[in-house]
Amino acid sequence: MESTIDLKPGSVNPRHVFLLLAGYFVLHLLFRYFVSDSLELDEAEQLLLTQELRLGYGSQPPLYTWLQAGFFSIFGTSVFALAAVKNILLFLTYFFVFSSAKEITNDDNRAVIAMVSLLMIPQFFWESQRDLTHSVLGTTIAACTLFIAVRLFKTGRLKYYVLFGLCAGAGIISKYNFGVFLVALLISAASVRSLRPRLCDRKILITVACLLLVITPHLYWAATNVKATLSQADKFQMARPIGLLQSYSMGLQKLAKAIAAFLGMLLPAYALFFYRKGRDIPAATAEGDYALLVKRMLLAGLFLCLLMILLFKVTVFKDRWMQPLLFATPVYLATLSRTRLANARGYFRFCLLVAVLVLLLLPGHTIFASRFGTYNRLNAPYSAFSAQLRQAGFRQGVIISQNRLTGGNLRMAFPDSVVLAPEVPRFDYRTGSDWLIVWDATKNAEMPDKLRKFAAEFVPADIKAVPPRIIEATSKYSTDRTMRLGFILLRKDVP
């Protein structure tokens, strides 16, 4: 009989792969730390949200912010702390994908292939490194939950019922669309006859209790802050004034594009290296049940997305929203009975090549921005702006920012200040403080009307009577591109 694996068992040493992977993420962390002390949008948002520990922060659940606040308390308010959280979570995602594939296939080779296949998904190798927060944590917990679920179905041990409940709760308070993954996982498990008894066991009540223990405080907050919780519901564009068929068509197109963007590189690469015509070789029964679990979970998750389109007329899907579900695609691919690993080393080398290119391109598109016209938020000269604001007399106080990007960058420079912005919750501040009102004046020197109205709610003075000032600085890694900030400084000791 033809073997599904023509590499010798153990020929891929997972320990060596994990050491390479750890080094890869350490380099990502160091490059992010040394390339720029300016922030991306989601990073800046975390600088603002971590000003206070709360049970909720508007439309996003709080777990990532709690975790980030813990790292800030250890490493200080810094880019290093931001990058450390991100890269630890990504490493753990790879680890749990490996662990799930190993549990299902009992084969280190296929588990390694599943793990490095994440390097073929742009959402993992680029977007998650560039600027994602809650989606990264939600995916890490989803990967852990899948592993725990497989262990639960295999052993039925009490500790896995407890861990499954805790992971499910943690996933919900990390990213709300984790719920799609969780429901899909439960539906798929219930559909597999050999796994169904585990869900009907009385110990599942302990799982539910652990789940409620984790999520109840946040659910209470969400129920008492409904407006804040639903503040970004319009991003799904469910109430667009278009016909039913047109909304369905638009939703289906967006969903298809999101899936294609997520898997459009992985599936062709996998087929190129591994697909071979030939007689189908059935997997072992136990392995087949868990492969069926993952397959049906993916299908159930996509079906739930279709229901969102049909029932709620959701017309927008983004590839990053698919991350806590479609991360499991490499796990399923590794279980396919047609998968031959004759080209496993070639595929592994190809994945490493992609990883090295990303490792160079990600910092390179900031460092060589002037040469290739790839300016981005990391090129913004906030360190130079901060120095000029200190020269103007601001040391600490209350900063009222036009948006979270500017506000987060200024809090990095003035960590003892309180930053307020229209896009984030309002935090406590001392009234007897200096006030700094600041906005991006690169295109328009005038203070935006929205910022003026927002600032008027807080500032104990007539800001119209204070002339604005403009500061200018050259973008990082540039000699001719400049950016300007407008600001008004109100000193507490100046009438």
Coordinates of C-alpha atoms in Angstrom, one line a residue:
M1 CA 0.0 0.0 0.0
E2 CA 1.2 3.5 -0.8
S3 CA 2.2 5.5 2.2
T4 CA 0.8 8.9 2.8
I5 CA 4.1 10.0 4.2
D6 CA 7.4 9.3 2.7
L7 CA 9.4 11.2 5.2
K8 CA 10.6 9.0 8.1
P9 CA 8.7 9.5 11.3
G10 CA 10.4 12.2 13.3
S11 CA 12.4 13.5 10.3
V12 CA 11.0 16.9 11.0
N13 CA 12.1 17.9 14.5
P14 CA 9.4 20.1 16.0
R15 CA 11.8 21.4 18.6
H16 CA 14.0 22.8 15.9
V17 CA 11.0 24.3 14.1
F18 CA 9.8 26.0 17.3
L19 CA 13.3 27.5 17.9
L20 CA 13.3 28.9 14.4
L21 CA 9.8 30.2 14.9
A22 CA 10.7 31.8 18.3
G23 CA 13.7 33.5 16.6
Y24 CA 11.4 34.7 13.8
F25 CA 9.0 36.4 16.3
V26 CA 11.9 37.8 18.4
L27 CA 13.3 39.5 15.2
H28 CA 9.8 40.9 14.4
L29 CA 9.7 42.3 17.9
L30 CA 13.1 43.9 17.7
F31 CA 12.6 45.3 14.2
R32 CA 9.3 46.9 15.3
Y33 CA 11.0 48.3 18.4
F34 CA 14.0 49.8 16.6
V35 CA 12.4 50.9 13.3
S36 CA 9.9 53.5 14.8
D37 CA 8.5 54.8 18.0
S38 CA 5.4 56.0 16.2
L39 CA 2.3 54.0 16.3
E40 CA -0.2 52.3 14.0
L41 CA -3.9 52.9 14.5
D42 CA -4.7 49.9 16.7
E43 CA -1.6 50.4 18.7
A44 CA -2.5 54.0 19.4
E45 CA -6.0 52.9 20.5
Q46 CA -4.4 50.6 23.1
L47 CA -2.4 53.5 24.5
L48 CA -5.6 55.3 25.1
L49 CA -7.7 52.4 26.4
T50 CA -5.1 51.3 28.9
Q51 CA -5.4 54.5 30.8
E52 CA -8.1 52.8 32.9
L53 CA -9.0 49.2 33.6
R54 CA -12.7 48.8 32.7
L55 CA -15.2 46.0 32.1
G56 CA -15.8 47.3 28.6
Y57 CA -14.4 49.7 26.1
G58 CA -17.1 50.6 23.7
S59 CA -17.6 48.2 20.8
Q60 CA -14.6 46.0 21.6
P61 CA -14.4 43.5 24.5
P62 CA -11.8 44.2 27.2
L63 CA -9.4 41.2 27.4
Y64 CA -6.7 42.5 25.0
T65 CA -6.6 45.9 26.8
W66 CA -6.3 44.2 30.2
L67 CA -3.4 42.1 28.8
Q68 CA -1.7 45.1 27.3
A69 CA -2.1 47.1 30.5
G70 CA -0.3 44.3 32.3
F71 CA 2.6 44.4 29.9
F72 CA 2.8 48.2 30.2
S73 CA 3.0 47.9 34.0
I74 CA 6.0 45.6 33.5
F75 CA 7.9 47.1 30.5
G76 CA 6.5 50.7 30.7
T77 CA 4.4 52.5 28.1
S78 CA 6.5 51.6 25.1
V79 CA 6.5 50.1 21.6
F80 CA 8.4 47.1 23.1
A81 CA 5.4 46.3 25.3
L82 CA 3.1 46.6 22.4
A83 CA 5.2 44.3 20.1
A84 CA 5.8 41.8 22.9
V85 CA 2.1 41.1 23.4
K86 CA 1.5 40.8 19.7
N87 CA 4.4 38.4 19.0
I88 CA 3.8 36.2 22.0
L89 CA 0.2 35.7 21.0
L90 CA 1.2 34.9 17.4
F91 CA 3.7 32.4 18.6
L92 CA 1.0 30.7 20.8
T93 CA -1.3 30.6 17.8
Y94 CA 1.3 28.7 15.8
F95 CA 1.9 26.4 18.8
F96 CA -1.8 25.5 19.2
V97 CA -2.3 24.9 15.5
F98 CA 0.6 22.5 15.7
S99 CA -0.8 20.9 18.8
S100 CA -4.3 20.4 17.3
A101 CA -2.9 18.9 14.1
K102 CA -0.6 16.6 16.2
E103 CA -3.6 15.5 18.3
I104 CA -5.6 14.7 15.2
T105 CA -3.0 13.0 13.0
N106 CA -0.5 11.8 15.6
D107 CA 2.2 12.9 13.1
D108 CA 4.9 15.5 13.8
N109 CA 5.5 16.0 10.1
R110 CA 1.9 16.9 9.3
A111 CA 1.6 19.0 12.4
V112 CA 4.6 21.1 11.4
I113 CA 3.2 21.5 7.9
A114 CA -0.1 22.7 9.4
M115 CA 1.7 25.2 11.6
V116 CA 4.0 26.7 8.9
S117 CA 1.1 26.9 6.6
L118 CA 0.0 30.0 8.6
L119 CA 3.0 31.7 6.9
M120 CA 1.0 31.3 3.7
I121 CA -1.9 33.4 5.0
P122 CA -1.4 37.2 4.6
Q123 CA -3.6 37.9 7.7
F124 CA -1.0 36.1 9.8
F125 CA 2.3 37.0 8.2
W126 CA 1.6 40.6 7.4
E127 CA -1.6 42.2 8.8
S128 CA -1.3 40.7 12.3
Q129 CA 2.2 42.0 12.5
R130 CA 1.4 45.4 11.0
D131 CA -1.7 46.5 13.0
L132 CA -4.2 44.1 14.6
T133 CA -5.0 43.6 18.3
H134 CA -8.3 42.0 19.2
S135 CA -8.3 39.7 16.2
V136 CA -4.9 38.4 17.1
L137 CA -6.0 37.5 20.6
G138 CA -9.3 36.1 19.5
T139 CA -7.5 33.8 17.1
T140 CA -5.0 32.6 19.7
I141 CA -7.8 31.7 22.0
A142 CA -9.7 30.0 19.2
A143 CA -6.6 27.9 18.4
C144 CA -6.3 27.0 22.1
T145 CA -10.0 26.2 22.3
L146 CA -9.8 23.8 19.3
F147 CA -6.9 21.9 20.9
I148 CA -8.7 21.7 24.3
A149 CA -11.9 20.5 22.5
V150 CA -10.0 17.7 20.7
R151 CA -8.5 16.7 24.1
L152 CA -11.9 16.8 25.7
F153 CA -13.5 14.6 23.0
K154 CA -10.6 12.2 23.2
T155 CA -10.4 11.8 27.0
G156 CA -13.6 13.1 28.6
R157 CA -11.5 14.3 31.6
L158 CA -13.0 16.9 33.9
K159 CA -10.1 19.3 33.6
Y160 CA -10.7 19.7 29.8
Y161 CA -14.4 20.5 30.5
V162 CA -13.1 23.3 32.8
L163 CA -10.5 24.5 30.4
F164 CA -13.0 24.5 27.5
G165 CA -15.4 26.7 29.5
L166 CA -12.6 29.1 30.5
C167 CA -11.3 29.3 26.9
A168 CA -14.7 29.9 25.5
G169 CA -15.3 32.7 28.0
A170 CA -11.9 34.2 27.3
G171 CA -12.5 34.1 23.6
I172 CA -15.8 36.0 23.9
I173 CA -14.3 38.8 25.9
S174 CA -11.4 39.0 23.4
K175 CA -13.3 39.3 20.2
Y176 CA -17.0 39.1 19.6
N177 CA -16.8 37.2 16.4
F178 CA -15.1 34.4 18.4
G179 CA -18.7 33.4 19.0
V180 CA -19.0 32.3 15.3
F181 CA -16.1 29.9 15.8
L182 CA -17.5 28.6 19.1
V183 CA -21.0 28.0 17.8
A184 CA -19.6 26.3 14.7
L185 CA -17.4 24.1 16.8
L186 CA -20.3 23.0 18.9
I187 CA -22.5 22.4 15.9
S188 CA -19.8 20.3 14.2
A189 CA -19.2 18.3 17.4
A190 CA -22.9 17.5 17.8
S191 CA -23.0 16.3 14.2
V192 CA -20.3 13.6 14.7
R193 CA -21.8 10.6 16.3
S194 CA -18.7 9.4 18.1
L195 CA -18.2 12.9 19.7
R196 CA -21.7 13.7 20.6
P197 CA -21.7 11.8 24.0
R198 CA -19.1 14.2 25.3
L199 CA -21.4 17.1 24.8
C200 CA -24.3 15.3 26.5
D201 CA -22.2 14.4 29.6
R202 CA -23.3 16.1 32.8
K203 CA -19.8 17.6 33.1
I204 CA -20.7 20.0 30.3
L205 CA -22.6 21.9 33.0
I206 CA -19.2 22.7 34.6
T207 CA -18.1 24.1 31.2
V208 CA -21.2 26.3 31.1
A209 CA -20.5 27.5 34.7
C210 CA -16.9 28.4 33.8
L211 CA -18.0 30.2 30.7
L212 CA -20.5 32.3 32.6
L213 CA -18.0 33.0 35.4
V214 CA -15.7 34.6 32.8
I215 CA -18.1 36.5 30.7
T216 CA -20.8 37.7 33.2
P217 CA -19.0 40.8 34.4
H218 CA -18.5 42.0 30.9
L219 CA -22.1 41.0 29.9
Y220 CA -23.4 43.1 32.8
W221 CA -21.3 46.1 31.5
A222 CA -22.6 45.6 28.0
A223 CA -26.2 45.4 29.1
T224 CA -25.9 48.6 31.0
N225 CA -23.9 50.4 28.2
V226 CA -25.8 49.2 25.2
K227 CA -25.2 52.4 23.2
A228 CA -21.4 52.1 23.7
T229 CA -21.4 48.4 22.9
L230 CA -23.3 49.0 19.6
S231 CA -21.4 52.1 18.7
Q232 CA -19.7 50.5 15.7
A233 CA -22.5 48.2 14.6
D234 CA -22.7 50.3 11.4
K235 CA -19.5 48.8 10.1
F236 CA -21.6 45.7 9.0
Q237 CA -23.7 48.1 7.0
M238 CA -26.9 46.2 7.8
A239 CA -29.4 49.0 7.2
R240 CA -28.2 50.2 3.8
P241 CA -31.1 51.6 1.7
I242 CA -30.9 49.1 -1.1
G243 CA -33.1 46.2 -2.2
L244 CA -33.1 42.8 -0.6
L245 CA -31.5 41.0 -3.6
Q246 CA -28.9 43.7 -4.0
S247 CA -28.0 43.4 -0.3
Y248 CA -27.7 39.6 -0.6
S249 CA -25.5 39.9 -3.7
M250 CA -23.3 42.5 -2.0
G251 CA -23.0 40.5 1.1
L252 CA -22.1 37.3 -0.7
Q253 CA -19.5 39.1 -2.9
K254 CA -17.9 40.6 0.2
L255 CA -17.8 37.2 2.0
A256 CA -16.3 35.5 -1.1
K257 CA -13.7 38.2 -1.4
A258 CA -12.8 38.0 2.3
I259 CA -12.4 34.2 2.1
A260 CA -10.4 34.5 -1.1
A261 CA -8.1 37.2 0.4
F262 CA -7.6 34.9 3.4
L263 CA -6.9 31.6 1.6
G264 CA -5.9 32.8 -1.8
M265 CA -2.2 32.2 -1.2
L266 CA -2.4 29.1 1.0
L267 CA -4.6 26.9 -1.1
P268 CA -2.7 27.2 -4.4
A269 CA 0.7 26.7 -2.6
Y270 CA -0.7 23.6 -0.8
A271 CA -2.0 22.2 -4.0
L272 CA 1.2 22.9 -5.9
F273 CA 3.4 21.1 -3.4
F274 CA 1.1 18.3 -2.1
Y275 CA -1.7 17.4 -4.4
R276 CA -1.1 14.2 -6.3
K277 CA -3.6 12.2 -8.3
G278 CA -4.1 8.7 -7.1
R279 CA -6.1 6.3 -5.1
D280 CA -7.7 7.8 -2.0
I281 CA -6.2 6.3 1.2
P282 CA -8.7 6.4 4.0
A283 CA -7.5 7.8 7.3
A284 CA -7.8 5.9 10.6
T285 CA -11.3 6.0 12.1
A286 CA -10.3 8.2 15.1
E287 CA -8.3 10.6 12.9
G288 CA -11.2 10.7 10.4
D289 CA -13.7 11.7 13.1
Y290 CA -11.6 14.7 14.2
A291 CA -10.8 15.7 10.6
L292 CA -14.6 15.6 10.1
L293 CA -15.0 17.8 13.2
V294 CA -12.6 20.5 11.8
K295 CA -14.1 20.3 8.3
R296 CA -17.7 20.6 9.5
M297 CA -16.6 23.4 11.9
L298 CA -15.3 25.4 8.9
L299 CA -18.4 24.8 6.9
A300 CA -20.7 25.6 9.8
G301 CA -18.8 28.9 10.4
L302 CA -19.3 29.9 6.8
F303 CA -22.9 28.9 7.0
L304 CA -23.4 31.2 10.0
C305 CA -21.9 34.0 7.9
L306 CA -24.4 33.2 5.2
L307 CA -27.2 33.5 7.8
M308 CA -25.9 36.9 8.8
I309 CA -26.3 38.0 5.2
L310 CA -29.8 36.4 4.8
L311 CA -31.3 37.4 8.2
F312 CA -29.6 40.7 9.0
K313 CA -28.6 41.9 5.5
V314 CA -24.9 42.2 6.4
T315 CA -23.2 43.7 3.4
V316 CA -19.6 44.0 4.6
F317 CA -17.1 41.2 5.5
K318 CA -13.4 41.8 6.0
D319 CA -10.7 39.1 5.8
R320 CA -9.5 39.9 9.3
W321 CA -13.0 39.1 10.6
M322 CA -12.5 35.5 9.3
Q323 CA -9.3 35.0 11.2
P324 CA -10.7 33.4 14.4
L325 CA -12.5 30.8 12.2
L326 CA -10.3 30.1 9.1
F327 CA -7.1 29.7 11.1
A328 CA -8.2 26.1 11.3
T329 CA -7.9 25.6 7.5
P330 CA -4.3 24.4 7.7
V331 CA -5.3 21.9 10.4
Y332 CA -7.9 20.4 8.1
L333 CA -5.5 20.4 5.1
A334 CA -3.0 18.4 7.1
T335 CA -5.6 15.7 7.7
L336 CA -6.6 15.2 4.1
S337 CA -6.0 11.6 3.1
R338 CA -4.8 12.6 -0.3
T339 CA -2.0 14.7 1.2
R340 CA 1.4 13.2 0.3
L341 CA 4.4 14.8 2.1
A342 CA 6.9 13.9 -0.6
N343 CA 7.5 17.7 -1.1
A344 CA 7.3 18.5 2.6
R345 CA 10.8 19.8 2.7
G346 CA 10.3 21.9 -0.4
Y347 CA 7.1 23.4 1.1
F348 CA 8.8 24.0 4.4
R349 CA 11.6 25.9 2.6
F350 CA 9.1 27.9 0.6
C351 CA 7.3 28.9 3.8
L352 CA 10.6 30.0 5.3
L353 CA 11.4 32.0 2.2
V354 CA 8.1 33.8 2.6
A355 CA 8.8 34.4 6.3
V356 CA 12.3 35.9 5.5
L357 CA 10.8 38.2 2.8
V358 CA 8.2 39.4 5.2
L359 CA 10.8 39.9 7.9
L360 CA 12.6 42.2 5.5
L361 CA 9.7 43.9 3.7
L362 CA 7.7 44.8 6.8
P363 CA 10.3 47.2 8.3
G364 CA 11.6 48.0 4.9
H365 CA 8.4 49.6 3.7
T366 CA 8.9 52.2 6.5
I367 CA 12.7 52.6 6.4
F368 CA 12.8 53.0 2.5
A369 CA 9.5 54.8 2.3
S370 CA 11.0 57.8 0.6
R371 CA 12.5 55.6 -2.1
F372 CA 9.4 53.6 -2.9
G373 CA 6.7 56.0 -1.9
T374 CA 5.4 53.6 0.9
Y375 CA 4.9 56.2 3.6
N376 CA 2.8 54.9 6.5
R377 CA 1.9 55.8 10.0
L378 CA 5.2 54.7 11.4
N379 CA 6.9 57.4 9.4
A380 CA 5.0 60.1 11.3
P381 CA 7.5 62.2 13.3
Y382 CA 5.7 62.2 16.7
S383 CA 8.9 62.1 18.7
A384 CA 10.0 65.4 17.0
F385 CA 6.5 66.8 17.7
S386 CA 6.7 65.8 21.3
A387 CA 10.0 67.6 21.7
Q388 CA 8.5 70.8 20.2
L389 CA 5.5 70.6 22.5
R390 CA 7.8 70.4 25.5
Q391 CA 9.7 73.4 24.3
A392 CA 6.3 75.2 24.0
G393 CA 5.8 74.5 27.7
F394 CA 3.7 71.3 27.9
R395 CA 5.0 68.7 30.3
Q396 CA 1.9 66.8 31.5
G397 CA -1.8 67.5 31.9
V398 CA -4.9 66.7 29.8
I399 CA -4.5 66.2 26.1
I400 CA -7.6 66.6 23.9
S401 CA -6.8 64.9 20.6
Q402 CA -8.5 65.0 17.2
N403 CA -8.4 61.3 17.0
R404 CA -7.1 58.1 18.6
L405 CA -4.0 58.0 16.3
T406 CA -2.7 61.4 17.4
G407 CA -3.8 60.9 20.9
G408 CA -2.1 57.5 21.3
N409 CA 1.2 58.8 19.9
L410 CA 1.1 61.7 22.3
R411 CA 0.4 59.5 25.3
M412 CA 3.5 57.5 24.4
A413 CA 5.5 60.7 24.8
F414 CA 3.5 62.0 27.8
P415 CA 2.6 58.9 29.7
D416 CA 1.6 60.8 32.9
S417 CA -1.0 62.8 30.9
V418 CA -4.7 61.9 30.4
V419 CA -5.7 61.8 26.7
L420 CA -9.3 62.3 25.6
A421 CA -10.5 61.8 22.0
P422 CA -13.9 61.6 20.4
E423 CA -13.5 57.9 19.3
V424 CA -12.7 56.4 22.8
P425 CA -14.4 56.4 26.2
R426 CA -13.9 59.4 28.4
F427 CA -11.4 58.9 31.2
D428 CA -11.0 60.6 34.6
Y429 CA -8.8 63.7 34.7
R430 CA -7.8 66.4 37.1
T431 CA -9.4 69.8 36.4
G432 CA -6.4 71.8 37.7
S433 CA -4.1 70.7 34.8
D434 CA -2.5 72.1 31.7
W435 CA -4.7 71.5 28.6
L436 CA -3.3 70.6 25.2
I437 CA -5.7 70.6 22.3
V438 CA -4.0 69.1 19.2
W439 CA -4.9 68.1 15.7
D440 CA -3.3 67.1 12.4
A441 CA -2.7 70.3 10.5
T442 CA -0.8 68.9 7.5
K443 CA -3.6 69.6 5.1
N444 CA -5.6 72.2 7.0
A445 CA -4.3 74.4 9.7
E446 CA -7.7 75.2 11.1
M447 CA -9.0 73.3 14.1
P448 CA -11.6 70.8 13.0
D449 CA -15.2 71.8 14.1
K450 CA -15.7 68.3 15.6
L451 CA -12.7 68.7 17.8
R452 CA -13.7 72.3 18.8
K453 CA -17.1 71.0 19.9
F454 CA -15.6 68.1 21.7
A455 CA -13.0 70.2 23.5
A456 CA -15.6 72.7 24.6
E457 CA -17.2 70.0 26.8
F458 CA -14.1 69.9 28.9
V459 CA -11.9 73.0 28.7
P460 CA -12.6 75.6 31.4
A461 CA -11.8 78.5 29.0
D462 CA -12.9 80.0 25.7
I463 CA -10.6 78.3 23.2
K464 CA -11.7 80.7 20.5
A465 CA -9.8 83.5 22.3
V466 CA -6.5 81.5 22.2
P467 CA -4.7 81.6 18.9
P468 CA -3.6 78.2 17.6
R469 CA 0.1 77.4 17.0
I470 CA 1.5 75.2 14.3
I471 CA 4.6 72.9 14.6
E472 CA 6.2 71.1 11.7
A473 CA 8.6 68.1 11.5
T474 CA 10.2 66.0 8.8
S475 CA 8.8 62.4 8.5
K476 CA 11.0 59.6 9.7
Y477 CA 13.4 58.2 7.1
S478 CA 12.7 61.2 4.8
T479 CA 14.4 64.5 3.9
D480 CA 11.6 66.4 2.2
R481 CA 8.2 65.0 3.4
T482 CA 6.8 67.0 6.3
M483 CA 3.9 66.8 8.7
R484 CA 2.3 69.5 10.8
L485 CA 0.4 69.6 14.0
G486 CA -1.8 72.4 15.2
F487 CA -2.3 72.9 19.0
I488 CA -3.6 75.2 21.6
L489 CA -1.9 75.1 25.0
L490 CA -3.8 76.4 28.1
R491 CA -1.6 76.7 31.1
K492 CA -3.2 76.3 34.5
D493 CA -1.1 79.1 36.0
V494 CA -1.9 81.5 33.1
P495 CA -5.3 83.3 33.2

